[in-house]
């Protein structure tokens, strides 16, 4: 079910192409301005503070999303209602995943933007037809930090994509007013170091975040040779970092996607803290025949509830062995709970 067998091939192009790129670290623009110190001006400058959504309506939607689950695991109890502007569970995110340097890392980089959008829009339309009660919205899920099989200059075993490439991903998303996710493979680095490097992008209302435990090598292993791990502590740091941005800049809630397909990829999941500013999605990220994907979802997502669930579909790896097929929206809508984040690679 893991993807590390193809990892070395996938990163070679990135290693060569990214080595001369500009760092993806955040910068802050400083501007001078003159303001009139009056009570009226101060009142106008006060940003609108977002209030929580209608809690009763939110609870009802979460019950519907549990899809008749009788285990008591779903919906997750005692979670805070999100702030206004939250996307989940009101809409379903349908994303194309990949990196613009490599055609092998996902559908996002495999096709020219126009063709990519033709394909993604077909998937969005299929989800809207299957579940018109939960409007599907498109997203570009871009791997903004790529783990490497060899040491990088700072020893982090990862390359942050240059700003020019992230800007290109943003431009592709803008073509159809889509959401943008930046996905981080930290290698030997940490979320504490990597997440702040992308702050200038995360300050944009339509930009969200994904973190991939598969390539978080806490034991010092070479990325791609074994499956890595994040602890609840890492996820809580990331969530609070995003929540602080939301609070301080009055942004709509951020989504945080955490990939998972093994037990050890996320440790102490029960200690993950839920916040009104951040919506946490545990994304079933394994590939294979349908019964294997269902089993992975059952074992590592449904039975280990956090808040929302996602499901990843691989155009090639899911159908390698006949009579396997790519799972359809109609089939995934039978799951308990129903995934509200769908990713195609």
JSON list of N, CA, C and O in Angstrom, two decimals, residues 1 287-294 317-318 321 324-325:
[
{"chain": "A", "resi": 1, "resn": "UNK", "atom": "N", "xyz": [0.81, -1.22, 0.00]},
{"chain": "A", "resi": 1, "resn": "UNK", "atom": "CA", "xyz": [0.00, 0.00, 0.00]},
{"chain": "A", "resi": 1, "resn": "UNK", "atom": "C", "xyz": [0.85, 1.27, 0.00]},
{"chain": "A", "resi": 1, "resn": "UNK", "atom": "O", "xyz": [0.34, 2.35, -0.16]},
{"chain": "A", "resi": 287, "resn": "UNK", "atom": "N", "xyz": [-2.64, 2.90, -1.94]},
{"chain": "A", "resi": 287, "resn": "UNK", "atom": "CA", "xyz": [-3.15, 2.47, -3.24]},
{"chain": "A", "resi": 287, "resn": "UNK", "atom": "C", "xyz": [-3.27, 0.96, -3.30]},
{"chain": "A", "resi": 287, "resn": "UNK", "atom": "O", "xyz": [-2.69, 0.23, -2.50]},
{"chain": "A", "resi": 288, "resn": "UNK", "atom": "N", "xyz": [-4.03, 0.49, -4.27]},
{"chain": "A", "resi": 288, "resn": "UNK", "atom": "CA", "xyz": [-4.21, -0.94, -4.45]},
{"chain": "A", "resi": 288, "resn": "UNK", "atom": "C", "xyz": [-5.63, -1.26, -4.89]},
{"chain": "A", "resi": 288, "resn": "UNK", "atom": "O", "xyz": [-6.40, -0.38, -5.26]},
{"chain": "A", "resi": 289, "resn": "UNK", "atom": "N", "xyz": [-5.96, -2.53, -4.80]},
{"chain": "A", "resi": 289, "resn": "UNK", "atom": "CA", "xyz": [-7.30, -2.97, -5.21]},
{"chain": "A", "resi": 289, "resn": "UNK", "atom": "C", "xyz": [-8.34, -2.42, -4.23]},
{"chain": "A", "resi": 289, "resn": "UNK", "atom": "O", "xyz": [-8.03, -2.08, -3.08]},
{"chain": "A", "resi": 290, "resn": "UNK", "atom": "N", "xyz": [-9.60, -2.31, -4.65]},
{"chain": "A", "resi": 290, "resn": "UNK", "atom": "CA", "xyz": [-10.62, -1.67, -3.82]},
{"chain": "A", "resi": 290, "resn": "UNK", "atom": "C", "xyz": [-10.73, -2.23, -2.42]},
{"chain": "A", "resi": 290, "resn": "UNK", "atom": "O", "xyz": [-10.82, -1.46, -1.44]},
{"chain": "A", "resi": 291, "resn": "UNK", "atom": "N", "xyz": [-10.72, -3.57, -2.27]},
{"chain": "A", "resi": 291, "resn": "UNK", "atom": "CA", "xyz": [-10.89, -4.13, -0.92]},
{"chain": "A", "resi": 291, "resn": "UNK", "atom": "C", "xyz": [-9.74, -3.76, 0.00]},
{"chain": "A", "resi": 291, "resn": "UNK", "atom": "O", "xyz": [-9.92, -3.61, 1.22]},
{"chain": "A", "resi": 292, "resn": "UNK", "atom": "N", "xyz": [-8.54, -3.59, -0.56]},
{"chain": "A", "resi": 292, "resn": "UNK", "atom": "CA", "xyz": [-7.40, -3.18, 0.25]},
{"chain": "A", "resi": 292, "resn": "UNK", "atom": "C", "xyz": [-7.53, -1.72, 0.67]},
{"chain": "A", "resi": 292, "resn": "UNK", "atom": "O", "xyz": [-7.23, -1.35, 1.82]},
{"chain": "A", "resi": 293, "resn": "UNK", "atom": "N", "xyz": [-8.01, -0.88, -0.21]},
{"chain": "A", "resi": 293, "resn": "UNK", "atom": "CA", "xyz": [-8.21, 0.53, 0.13]},
{"chain": "A", "resi": 293, "resn": "UNK", "atom": "C", "xyz": [-9.31, 0.67, 1.18]},
{"chain": "A", "resi": 293, "resn": "UNK", "atom": "O", "xyz": [-9.19, 1.47, 2.11]},
{"chain": "A", "resi": 294, "resn": "UNK", "atom": "N", "xyz": [-10.38, -0.10, 1.02]},
{"chain": "A", "resi": 294, "resn": "UNK", "atom": "CA", "xyz": [-11.45, -0.07, 2.02]},
{"chain": "A", "resi": 294, "resn": "UNK", "atom": "C", "xyz": [-10.92, -0.49, 3.39]},
{"chain": "A", "resi": 294, "resn": "UNK", "atom": "O", "xyz": [-11.26, 0.10, 4.42]},
{"chain": "A", "resi": 317, "resn": "UNK", "atom": "N", "xyz": [-1.84, 3.38, -10.16]},
{"chain": "A", "resi": 317, "resn": "UNK", "atom": "CA", "xyz": [-1.52, 2.32, -9.20]},
{"chain": "A", "resi": 317, "resn": "UNK", "atom": "C", "xyz": [-2.73, 1.56, -8.69]},
{"chain": "A", "resi": 317, "resn": "UNK", "atom": "O", "xyz": [-2.61, 0.42, -8.27]},
{"chain": "A", "resi": 318, "resn": "UNK", "atom": "N", "xyz": [-3.91, 2.19, -8.72]},
{"chain": "A", "resi": 318, "resn": "UNK", "atom": "CA", "xyz": [-5.11, 1.49, -8.25]},
{"chain": "A", "resi": 318, "resn": "UNK", "atom": "C", "xyz": [-5.61, 0.45, -9.24]},
{"chain": "A", "resi": 318, "resn": "UNK", "atom": "O", "xyz": [-6.44, -0.39, -8.89]},
{"chain": "A", "resi": 321, "resn": "UNK", "atom": "N", "xyz": [-3.55, -4.19, -11.48]},
{"chain": "A", "resi": 321, "resn": "UNK", "atom": "CA", "xyz": [-3.89, -5.60, -11.63]},
{"chain": "A", "resi": 321, "resn": "UNK", "atom": "C", "xyz": [-5.37, -5.75, -11.96]},
{"chain": "A", "resi": 321, "resn": "UNK", "atom": "O", "xyz": [-6.23, -5.32, -11.21]},
{"chain": "A", "resi": 324, "resn": "UNK", "atom": "N", "xyz": [-9.06, -4.90, -11.18]},
{"chain": "A", "resi": 324, "resn": "UNK", "atom": "CA", "xyz": [-9.18, -3.72, -10.35]},
{"chain": "A", "resi": 324, "resn": "UNK", "atom": "C", "xyz": [-9.74, -2.53, -11.13]},
{"chain": "A", "resi": 324, "resn": "UNK", "atom": "O", "xyz": [-9.63, -2.47, -12.35]},
{"chain": "A", "resi": 325, "resn": "UNK", "atom": "N", "xyz": [-10.33, -1.59, -10.41]},
{"chain": "A", "resi": 325, "resn": "UNK", "atom": "CA", "xyz": [-10.87, -0.40, -11.05]},
{"chain": "A", "resi": 325, "resn": "UNK", "atom": "C", "xyz": [-10.73, 0.79, -10.12]},
{"chain": "A", "resi": 325, "resn": "UNK", "atom": "O", "xyz": [-10.54, 0.62, -8.92]}
]
